């Protein structure tokens, strides 16, 4: 675009952005005034929560308020932004269209071959409230690129990294947008190599689904990430997109009240991650149920016998599809009804005996008089009143609790893990010995087992979740059912961790993104079918991200041999950008390693001032390097997963490849930079 046209276009878009900014301020004022009036009813409370959500969206939307424009073939013009802005006349077309709205979709999917009614797409580059550039794409066939908004995209990719993920709503690509807006009716597994935008897609999908499906906002969405470092990295993205009905967790922190106290050996993690634990634990908890025998239930100083056949029938009915404690509650309700009937029957019998004796006395006085017998009955209302009293009786409740006692998941699981008999029915002799020899402190491998036992037992009482915001209530309640679950780095989940996910989303509305070639977990899965087959079977849809936007092709060119040694079944993603910097390597001796690493890190920091530098090394070298470098992240390959820096210094690639699943780890380590990769070889 010639300079004079660029200047005119910037001025035009600046004028519109100013008007949009003024309208945003007006809406903030209007909502603030409305919220100043306290709610008078439950309905008003609900409305105020919605108004607060809208207000938070508006406050977050200053950056990226308007980032795009579509000029239609019919001469219509719409602007697209982070959130929608309505005009003062509510019946008029929106001033700004929300990026998640159907009308905005051509901004991400239209091409010269498929213009979707559009003549031109314009990307705005802004710095705060100032338009600093525009990029126009004709969609009438006069020009074309495989990238949507190539100029804006490459400008965004070329910016310095800050250590926190930012939104990509202005530069989502066609294949990414297709996944963002895909139906949410079942599990969607997204395979994507390094730099393809898996996390970006997953988080923007959360924002889109919450905008499109209100019931998901009412239930909250769970985002499951691989580490707390990763969650800190992405924590600003969803609030920036205007979404607060989101709970983020790692597999280790998903269960409220459970604390991981130690790390587990890979062998133990692999053993405890197998799907076969689920039916074994189900059988174990089922064995805790009381046996069906005669029950002598006390009530008001007397004992009432409930025969074994009736007890057996009640147990069968109560336990159908219910947890241990839920079944007990149902059994107690049934017992209250049975006991009320037994008490009523005994009262009728006693009254009948009294009535018959009274008739004999009357007959002696006047044998000629025909004495009419009176049928003795207990009314339905009296039986119901009796049932309620029994159900509220502390004595009967104590009797049932003694016969069917409370169970806690922690002690129950420990008993299972310490029982050679129970484990031998599940594991080999060698595996049983390994598990029995473990320390008693809980490890990350125990989390899904604990969750399974807690679910099978259920809560003795079911307190109502507290908290003003839906995410607060969901976060505190282990058995909360989410409207949707998003999993990042899903290839790392064990089969039992997948069971944890399904318990929290029985509708199976799940989006799982990952790269099976970056798997470093202890399980042996090398395909998605192997990874999810035990829990999802074949009832899942697959999608793929094929273009690498982050990692320059100079670096991606190094990954082919590494993938081959990792046993990959996938083609590596195709890099579409160049940094112009050839990856470099130096060789140093072990004695000089730390000094050389520090020196090279300082040079990288100087070259990438304002950006970020990361160091990746084998686990055995981490401690010494961390002691010398306290101002940059020094991580193992596993810890670096999902992160990115402008420059990466990779230490001892051979040492990384020698670790368990080391070639997968080396593939991760090679692909963390957006600009420059340096390697240090140990001689």
XYZ file of C-alpha atoms in Angstrom:
683
model
C 0.000 0.000 0.000
C 1.540 3.392 -0.987
C 2.468 5.670 1.893
C -0.266 8.218 1.192
C -2.935 5.519 1.099
C -1.542 3.969 4.270
C -1.674 7.360 6.002
C -5.267 7.952 4.908
C -6.315 4.453 5.984
C -4.695 4.870 9.404
C -6.472 8.207 9.879
C -9.821 6.642 8.917
C -9.408 3.753 11.325
C -8.106 6.030 14.074
C -11.268 8.119 13.807
C -13.413 5.014 14.164
C -11.318 3.645 17.035
C -11.732 6.945 18.876
C -15.512 6.738 18.492
C -15.512 3.127 19.637
C -13.400 4.072 22.661
C -15.857 6.824 23.608
C -18.759 4.391 23.305
C -16.906 1.885 25.509
C -16.500 4.540 28.221
C -20.219 5.413 27.966
C -21.213 1.774 28.400
C -18.886 1.394 31.404
C -20.544 4.425 33.019
C -24.041 3.118 32.293
C -23.300 -0.311 33.752
C -21.570 1.178 36.792
C -24.604 3.337 37.554
C -26.959 0.409 37.171
C -24.826 -1.729 39.464
C -24.817 0.999 42.111
C -28.444 0.064 42.837
C -28.539 -2.978 45.105
C -30.525 -6.076 44.045
C -33.990 -6.605 45.543
C -34.535 -10.237 44.565
C -32.866 -13.420 43.417
C -33.616 -12.442 39.829
C -31.900 -9.114 40.392
C -28.901 -10.905 41.916
C -28.578 -12.968 38.736
C -28.905 -9.872 36.579
C -26.249 -8.059 38.608
C -23.841 -10.958 38.109
C -24.394 -10.674 34.359
C -23.904 -6.900 34.459
C -20.652 -7.328 36.389
C -19.479 -9.798 33.774
C -20.270 -7.319 30.994
C -18.519 -4.526 32.897
C -15.399 -6.653 33.360
C -15.390 -7.442 29.640
C -15.545 -3.756 28.792
C -12.746 -2.891 31.196
C -10.512 -5.628 29.771
C -11.196 -4.644 26.165
C -9.176 -1.439 25.871
C -6.405 -3.195 23.983
C -7.719 -4.740 20.776
C -11.045 -2.916 21.044
C -11.118 -2.859 17.228
C -8.665 -4.935 15.224
C -10.384 -5.768 11.947
C -12.698 -4.661 9.195
C -14.634 -6.431 6.460
C -15.785 -4.653 3.311
C -18.571 -6.615 1.656
C -19.209 -6.999 -2.036
C -22.556 -5.318 -1.275
C -20.722 -2.204 0.024
C -21.434 -3.002 3.691
C -18.662 -2.378 6.204
C -18.345 -3.991 9.624
C -15.660 -3.544 12.248
C -14.572 -6.455 14.414
C -13.206 -6.282 17.935
C -12.511 -8.112 21.144
C -16.092 -7.574 22.332
C -19.260 -6.292 20.704
C -20.272 -2.665 21.221
C -23.924 -1.757 20.786
C -24.972 1.651 19.528
C -27.204 3.893 21.678
C -30.103 2.833 19.460
C -30.370 -0.815 20.510
C -32.194 -1.761 17.295
C -29.332 -0.505 15.113
C -26.480 -2.617 13.800
C -23.665 -3.032 16.359
C -20.962 -0.409 16.295
C -18.391 -3.212 16.699
C -19.070 -6.901 16.043
C -17.754 -9.391 18.609
C -15.082 -11.638 17.075
C -17.019 -14.685 18.311
C -20.238 -13.726 16.540
C -21.209 -15.565 13.315
C -20.997 -12.318 11.335
C -17.284 -12.084 12.148
C -16.358 -15.521 10.871
C -15.436 -14.460 7.288
C -12.711 -12.337 8.854
C -10.936 -15.602 9.662
C -12.064 -17.886 6.860
C -12.625 -15.866 3.671
C -10.062 -16.353 0.889
C -9.754 -15.061 -2.675
C -11.023 -18.459 -3.860
C -13.859 -18.384 -1.320
C -14.549 -14.708 -0.530
C -17.808 -15.462 1.325
C -19.368 -12.214 0.091
C -16.382 -10.066 1.057
C -14.339 -7.741 -1.110
C -11.597 -6.846 1.365
C -10.258 -7.729 4.796
C -8.344 -5.160 6.805
C -6.172 -5.846 9.859
C -5.471 -2.985 12.248
C -2.233 -2.853 14.192
C -2.654 -0.817 17.346
C -0.570 0.314 20.305
C -3.071 0.949 23.063
C -5.622 3.342 21.603
C -3.436 4.389 18.653
C -3.607 2.821 15.186
C -0.038 2.315 13.987
C -0.668 0.395 10.786
C -3.173 -1.359 8.560
C -2.853 -4.378 6.289
C -5.372 -4.830 3.479
C -6.123 -8.133 1.755
C -8.225 -8.101 -1.425
C -10.622 -11.022 -1.466
C -11.824 -10.550 -5.032
C -9.083 -12.699 -6.554
C -6.652 -9.878 -7.293
C -4.148 -11.153 -4.715
C -3.736 -14.132 -2.431
C -1.725 -15.733 0.333
C -1.934 -18.972 2.241
C -2.011 -16.903 5.436
C -4.915 -14.811 6.648
C -3.657 -11.310 7.403
C -0.078 -12.212 6.549
C 1.337 -8.795 7.402
C -0.408 -8.571 10.767
C 0.398 -12.196 11.590
C 4.110 -11.920 10.823
C 4.311 -8.626 12.704
C 2.746 -10.305 15.752
C 5.065 -13.305 15.501
C 8.083 -11.029 15.217
C 7.361 -9.134 18.428
C 9.452 -9.748 21.555
C 8.120 -12.392 23.967
C 7.124 -11.136 27.424
C 6.776 -14.390 29.367
C 2.984 -14.310 29.205
C 0.731 -15.468 26.416
C -1.321 -12.839 24.611
C -4.522 -13.125 22.618
C -4.451 -13.902 18.907
C -7.991 -12.893 17.979
C -6.692 -10.518 15.318
C -4.549 -13.142 13.596
C -6.300 -16.511 13.914
C -5.770 -18.518 10.758
C -8.368 -20.444 8.781
C -7.465 -23.916 10.062
C -7.298 -22.548 13.608
C -10.681 -20.828 13.344
C -12.300 -24.012 12.054
C -11.290 -25.730 15.287
C -12.263 -22.760 17.465
C -15.816 -22.861 16.066
C -16.171 -26.635 15.706
C -19.258 -28.273 17.289
C -18.872 -29.125 20.973
C -21.120 -32.185 21.055
C -18.375 -34.711 21.749
C -14.624 -35.194 22.223
C -12.421 -33.347 19.720
C -8.746 -34.380 19.669
C -6.501 -31.806 17.980
C -3.054 -32.924 16.854
C -0.611 -30.088 16.318
C 3.155 -29.881 16.232
C 5.283 -27.162 17.826
C 4.285 -23.593 17.029
C 0.982 -24.479 15.373
C -1.003 -22.522 17.947
C -2.561 -25.411 19.880
C -2.881 -23.450 23.098
C -4.085 -20.338 21.288
C -6.762 -22.409 19.585
C -7.813 -24.120 22.817
C -8.200 -20.883 24.782
C -9.972 -19.009 22.013
C -12.274 -21.993 21.666
C -13.189 -21.584 25.342
C -14.073 -17.943 24.725
C -16.092 -18.809 21.628
C -18.035 -21.628 23.306
C -18.873 -19.539 26.374
C -20.097 -16.753 24.108
C -22.144 -19.109 21.930
C -23.522 -21.552 24.522
C -24.872 -19.841 27.623
C -25.392 -23.144 29.430
C -21.628 -23.660 29.412
C -21.185 -20.328 31.160
C -23.756 -21.459 33.726
C -21.746 -24.640 34.396
C -18.220 -23.207 33.907
C -15.444 -24.555 31.691
C -12.423 -26.453 33.011
C -9.007 -25.753 31.454
C -6.546 -28.517 32.336
C -2.904 -27.640 31.746
C 0.357 -29.537 32.283
C 1.926 -27.377 35.023
C 1.421 -24.383 37.271
C 4.094 -22.539 35.265
C 2.036 -23.100 32.129
C -1.147 -21.863 33.843
C 0.653 -18.671 34.916
C 1.823 -18.260 31.317
C -1.741 -18.335 29.944
C -3.602 -16.801 32.910
C -4.217 -13.423 31.256
C -5.600 -14.734 27.980
C -9.149 -15.665 28.942
C -9.836 -12.580 31.083
C -8.553 -10.527 28.163
C -11.069 -12.322 25.969
C -13.811 -11.453 28.445
C -14.285 -14.881 30.014
C -14.413 -15.458 33.782
C -16.528 -18.642 34.048
C -13.342 -20.693 33.787
C -11.507 -22.937 36.247
C -7.872 -23.705 35.450
C -5.985 -26.569 37.067
C -3.332 -29.187 36.507
C -4.016 -32.909 36.927
C -2.197 -32.671 40.278
C -4.387 -29.815 41.607
C -7.740 -30.890 40.192
C -9.022 -32.600 43.349
C -9.841 -30.119 46.171
C -8.210 -31.043 49.459
C -5.698 -33.478 47.955
C -2.025 -32.496 48.221
C 0.776 -34.106 46.230
C 3.592 -34.688 48.742
C 6.297 -36.291 46.628
C 7.251 -37.181 43.080
C 6.692 -40.677 41.733
C 9.110 -42.810 39.782
C 8.237 -43.272 36.120
C 7.645 -46.979 36.662
C 5.062 -46.272 39.359
C 3.393 -43.552 37.269
C 3.043 -45.958 34.365
C 1.591 -48.719 36.558
C -0.894 -46.457 38.344
C -1.960 -44.744 35.153
C -3.482 -47.863 33.549
C -7.202 -48.030 32.865
C -7.558 -51.393 34.628
C -7.462 -49.641 38.035
C -10.947 -48.241 37.448
C -12.876 -51.576 37.441
C -10.645 -52.896 40.231
C -11.476 -49.916 42.452
C -15.159 -50.208 41.564
C -15.120 -53.841 42.715
C -13.195 -52.867 45.862
C -15.697 -50.169 46.897
C -18.635 -52.438 46.038
C -17.153 -54.912 48.513
C -17.561 -52.335 51.292
C -21.368 -52.522 51.086
C -23.087 -54.241 54.021
C -24.359 -57.777 53.590
C -28.078 -58.404 53.213
C -29.296 -60.049 56.415
C -32.118 -59.580 58.887
C -32.119 -56.086 60.389
C -33.516 -55.464 63.873
C -34.165 -51.711 63.818
C -34.776 -49.896 67.137
C -37.648 -47.406 67.408
C -39.079 -45.868 70.574
C -37.868 -48.645 72.866
C -38.912 -51.518 70.629
C -37.226 -53.560 67.922
C -38.674 -54.116 64.465
C -37.405 -56.908 62.234
C -36.783 -56.177 58.544
C -36.335 -59.615 56.920
C -33.248 -60.387 54.823
C -35.131 -60.704 51.491
C -36.509 -57.176 51.900
C -33.069 -55.861 52.932
C -31.551 -57.503 49.848
C -34.169 -55.925 47.584
C -33.619 -52.501 49.170
C -29.838 -52.788 48.759
C -30.195 -53.704 45.099
C -32.474 -50.754 44.461
C -30.385 -48.247 46.448
C -27.012 -49.128 44.929
C -28.108 -49.010 41.285
C -25.731 -46.499 39.649
C -25.042 -44.637 42.911
C -21.974 -43.972 45.015
C -21.464 -45.697 48.363
C -22.796 -42.790 50.432
C -25.563 -41.838 47.991
C -26.785 -45.447 48.085
C -26.849 -45.320 51.888
C -28.989 -42.171 51.796
C -31.463 -43.868 49.430
C -31.467 -47.004 51.597
C -32.214 -44.865 54.662
C -35.212 -43.319 52.886
C -36.507 -46.766 51.952
C -35.890 -48.059 55.486
C -37.874 -45.165 56.955
C -40.845 -46.155 54.811
C -40.550 -49.870 55.638
C -40.161 -49.133 59.354
C -43.163 -46.776 59.292
C -45.236 -49.554 57.758
C -44.014 -52.073 60.374
C -44.763 -49.688 63.236
C -48.212 -48.986 61.780
C -48.899 -52.716 61.417
C -47.930 -53.339 65.036
C -50.170 -50.506 66.207
C -53.071 -51.904 64.221
C -52.491 -55.339 65.746
C -52.383 -53.938 69.260
C -55.499 -51.827 68.724
C -57.266 -54.810 67.220
C -56.471 -56.890 70.318
C -57.816 -54.125 72.546
C -60.963 -53.803 70.452
C -61.627 -57.533 70.555
C -61.253 -57.585 74.351
C -63.614 -54.601 74.669
C -66.247 -56.436 72.581
C -66.058 -59.478 74.940
C -66.728 -57.251 77.967
C -69.742 -55.593 76.322
C -71.164 -58.980 75.351
C -71.322 -60.093 78.989
C -73.572 -57.129 79.894
C -76.010 -57.506 77.034
C -75.751 -60.765 75.179
C -78.939 -59.990 73.328
C -77.453 -56.792 71.881
C -75.701 -57.162 68.566
C -72.301 -55.473 69.105
C -70.791 -54.152 65.841
C -66.986 -54.522 65.461
C -65.009 -51.466 64.376
C -62.247 -51.931 61.823
C -58.973 -50.501 63.173
C -56.880 -48.461 60.668
C -53.895 -46.096 60.584
C -54.402 -43.369 57.981
C -51.972 -42.585 55.144
C -51.380 -39.165 56.722
C -50.392 -40.806 60.008
C -48.022 -43.211 58.241
C -46.395 -40.313 56.334
C -45.975 -38.360 59.573
C -44.425 -41.447 61.134
C -42.076 -41.909 58.170
C -40.863 -38.302 58.472
C -40.213 -38.734 62.195
C -38.232 -41.928 61.573
C -36.223 -40.272 58.790
C -35.356 -37.418 61.153
C -34.523 -39.724 64.049
C -30.926 -39.496 65.275
C -31.251 -42.967 66.770
C -32.251 -44.669 63.519
C -29.590 -42.688 61.645
C -26.946 -43.881 64.120
C -28.131 -47.482 63.703
C -27.802 -47.248 59.893
C -24.396 -45.509 60.159
C -23.100 -48.302 62.400
C -24.291 -50.937 59.931
C -23.258 -48.913 56.849
C -20.378 -46.712 58.125
C -18.860 -43.540 56.622
C -15.796 -44.147 54.471
C -13.034 -41.662 53.659
C -11.254 -41.951 50.287
C -7.730 -41.507 51.682
C -7.782 -44.389 54.183
C -9.772 -46.533 51.744
C -7.183 -46.066 48.990
C -4.281 -46.664 51.376
C -5.889 -49.934 52.452
C -6.152 -50.998 48.815
C -2.536 -50.030 48.035
C -1.285 -51.910 51.111
C -3.219 -55.103 50.392
C -1.099 -57.700 48.632
C -4.218 -59.784 48.006
C -6.078 -56.948 46.286
C -3.059 -55.855 44.227
C -2.274 -59.377 43.046
C -5.653 -59.448 41.357
C -4.644 -56.348 39.413
C -0.872 -56.429 38.882
C 1.916 -58.871 38.220
C 3.959 -60.145 41.138
C 6.833 -57.782 40.311
C 4.497 -54.786 39.956
C 2.774 -55.658 43.226
C 6.127 -55.649 45.000
C 6.952 -52.226 43.506
C 3.651 -50.694 44.649
C 3.804 -52.256 48.117
C 7.306 -50.830 48.548
C 6.238 -47.241 47.903
C 6.385 -44.537 50.610
C 3.068 -43.705 52.237
C 3.115 -40.022 51.198
C 0.866 -39.260 48.242
C 2.428 -38.770 44.803
C 1.042 -37.332 41.578
C 0.366 -40.899 40.421
C -2.124 -41.299 43.285
C -4.305 -38.334 42.304
C -6.496 -40.160 39.734
C -6.769 -43.205 42.020
C -7.852 -41.017 44.936
C -10.338 -39.229 42.674
C -11.780 -42.557 41.521
C -12.256 -43.783 45.104
C -13.702 -40.416 46.185
C -16.175 -40.580 43.315
C -17.157 -44.184 44.079
C -17.663 -43.360 47.745
C -19.363 -40.016 47.176
C -19.756 -37.390 49.876
C -21.514 -38.391 53.129
C -23.204 -34.998 52.908
C -23.551 -32.797 49.846
C -22.998 -29.169 50.883
C -24.163 -26.512 48.463
C -21.173 -24.891 46.696
C -20.603 -21.347 47.919
C -19.308 -18.298 46.069
C -20.607 -15.426 44.033
C -18.952 -16.476 40.784
C -19.604 -19.784 39.091
C -15.869 -20.544 38.816
C -15.409 -20.165 42.589
C -18.181 -22.662 43.291
C -16.927 -25.127 40.686
C -13.327 -24.928 41.893
C -14.249 -25.855 45.460
C -16.508 -28.801 44.645
C -14.893 -32.105 43.626
C -18.024 -33.482 41.985
C -18.821 -30.362 39.959
C -20.010 -31.155 36.422
C -18.539 -28.766 33.844
C -20.136 -27.621 30.616
C -16.906 -28.225 28.688
C -13.338 -29.305 29.368
C -10.274 -28.094 27.474
C -7.054 -30.075 27.907
C -3.688 -28.715 26.835
C -0.757 -31.105 26.322
C -3.366 -33.875 26.332
C -0.849 -36.448 25.115
C 0.613 -36.512 28.632
C -2.574 -37.757 30.305
C -2.650 -41.328 31.534
C -5.734 -43.481 31.099
C -6.718 -42.904 34.719
C -6.279 -39.144 34.308
C -8.672 -39.326 31.355
C -11.131 -40.982 33.737
C -10.845 -37.892 35.965
C -11.787 -35.725 32.997
C -14.818 -37.825 32.059
C -16.140 -37.716 35.631
C -16.198 -33.934 35.428
C -17.827 -33.841 32.011
C -20.138 -36.837 31.514
C -21.512 -35.247 28.313
C -17.990 -35.681 26.861
C -17.960 -32.123 25.558
C -14.157 -32.038 25.468
C -11.475 -30.307 23.424
C -8.041 -31.904 23.826
C -5.022 -30.389 22.090
C -1.533 -31.782 22.003
C 1.273 -33.299 20.010
C 1.629 -37.043 20.362
C 5.256 -36.656 19.230
C 6.040 -34.483 22.251
C 4.844 -37.113 24.740
C 7.183 -37.486 27.694
C 4.859 -39.196 30.171
C 5.619 -42.679 31.445
C 2.910 -44.434 29.435
C 3.898 -45.984 26.110
C 1.265 -44.441 23.820
C 2.571 -43.318 20.436
C -0.779 -42.629 18.718
C -3.935 -40.825 19.779
C -5.949 -44.006 19.373
C -3.740 -45.668 21.961
C -3.873 -42.625 24.243
C -7.663 -42.258 24.397
C -8.950 -45.666 23.311
C -9.380 -47.033 26.846
C -11.675 -44.153 27.854
C -13.203 -42.772 24.660
C -13.150 -45.881 22.474
C -13.606 -44.731 18.886
C -16.207 -42.083 19.763
C -14.062 -39.004 19.172
C -13.356 -36.640 16.296
C -9.888 -35.731 15.072
C -8.534 -32.424 13.773
C -5.027 -31.358 12.835
C -3.019 -28.150 12.813
C -0.458 -28.389 10.042
C 1.244 -24.981 9.888
C 3.976 -23.870 12.293
C 3.716 -20.137 12.899
C 6.047 -19.741 15.893
C 9.194 -21.732 15.196
C 11.228 -20.467 12.206
C 11.915 -22.927 9.416
C 15.665 -22.671 10.129
C 14.962 -24.473 13.414
C 12.224 -26.797 12.167
C 14.690 -28.136 9.604
C 16.594 -29.762 12.493
C 13.631 -31.787 13.763
C 13.264 -34.462 11.080
C 15.958 -36.883 12.355
C 14.830 -36.322 15.959
C 11.221 -37.193 15.110
C 12.349 -40.303 13.281
C 14.274 -41.513 16.337
C 11.255 -40.693 18.523
C 9.164 -43.138 16.481
C 6.845 -40.485 15.110
C 3.933 -41.424 12.838
C 3.256 -37.789 11.858
C 4.704 -35.354 9.377
C 6.217 -32.318 11.148
C 4.284 -29.062 10.768
C 5.286 -26.775 7.906
C 7.007 -23.599 9.047
C 5.846 -20.469 7.191
C 8.271 -17.896 8.491
C 11.988 -17.309 8.630
C 13.909 -15.522 11.356
C 16.964 -15.164 9.156
C 19.126 -16.622 11.946
C 20.884 -19.937 11.408
C 20.941 -22.171 14.511
C 24.444 -22.297 15.975
C 26.394 -24.687 18.200
C 29.474 -24.462 20.408
C 31.445 -27.198 22.165
C 32.747 -26.857 25.727
C 34.259 -29.096 28.370
C 32.349 -30.050 31.484
C 34.532 -27.848 33.695
C 33.858 -24.737 31.612
C 30.166 -25.459 31.017
C 28.571 -23.156 33.576
C 30.784 -20.171 32.733
C 30.220 -20.617 28.990
C 26.456 -20.937 29.451
C 26.310 -17.764 31.545
C 28.384 -15.881 28.959
C 26.192 -16.995 26.054
C 22.969 -16.259 27.939
C 24.172 -12.698 28.599
C 24.905 -12.234 24.899
C 21.444 -13.528 23.973
C 19.822 -11.214 26.518
C 21.625 -8.277 24.989
C 20.598 -9.268 21.446
C 16.983 -9.814 22.494
C 16.624 -6.928 24.889
C 12.963 -6.452 25.747
C 12.261 -10.089 25.000
C 12.938 -13.398 26.732
C 15.661 -16.038 26.811
C 15.238 -19.590 28.107
C 17.713 -22.361 28.944
C 16.852 -26.063 28.557
C 19.110 -28.795 29.898
C 19.085 -32.423 31.083
C 17.732 -32.869 34.595
C 21.174 -33.757 35.921
C 22.551 -30.322 34.990
C 19.630 -28.154 36.100
C 20.741 -27.456 39.675
C 24.193 -26.104 38.792
C 22.847 -23.928 35.976
C 20.027 -22.527 38.107
C 22.529 -21.508 40.775
C 24.455 -19.472 38.200
C 21.420 -18.038 36.355
C 18.777 -16.624 38.677
C 17.244 -14.210 36.173
C 16.288 -16.596 33.348
C 14.220 -19.792 33.320
C 16.406 -22.914 33.451
C 14.161 -25.879 32.748
C 14.108 -29.505 31.728
C 12.521 -30.331 28.388
C 9.383 -31.477 30.179
C 9.112 -28.244 32.157
C 9.521 -26.138 29.005
C 6.562 -27.709 27.264
C 4.023 -25.152 26.052
C 6.390 -22.214 26.664
C 8.232 -20.012 24.192
C 11.070 -17.498 24.211
C 12.707 -15.249 21.642
C 15.921 -17.224 22.052
C 16.653 -20.658 23.481
C 20.006 -21.979 24.650
C 19.874 -25.784 24.528
C 22.428 -27.535 26.733
C 23.686 -31.079 26.094
C 21.193 -32.368 23.526
C 22.765 -35.810 23.800
C 22.056 -35.846 27.540
C 18.411 -34.933 26.925
C 18.001 -37.660 24.311
C 19.363 -40.227 26.797
C 16.573 -39.494 29.306
C 13.340 -41.564 29.302
C 11.500 -40.766 26.068
C 14.419 -38.443 25.467
C 14.009 -38.006 21.708
C 10.503 -36.704 22.327
C 11.941 -34.348 24.916
C 14.631 -33.138 22.532
C 11.939 -32.397 19.932
C 10.243 -30.197 22.528
C 13.477 -28.461 23.490
C 14.474 -27.651 19.915
C 11.198 -25.916 19.136
C 10.766 -23.396 21.998
C 12.308 -20.352 20.281
C 10.638 -17.843 17.987
C 13.875 -16.339 16.647
C 17.221 -17.847 17.656
C 18.453 -21.270 18.767
C 21.875 -21.908 20.218
C 23.210 -25.287 21.361
C 26.016 -26.170 23.758
C 27.656 -29.548 23.172
C 29.593 -31.224 26.011
C 33.012 -32.571 25.010
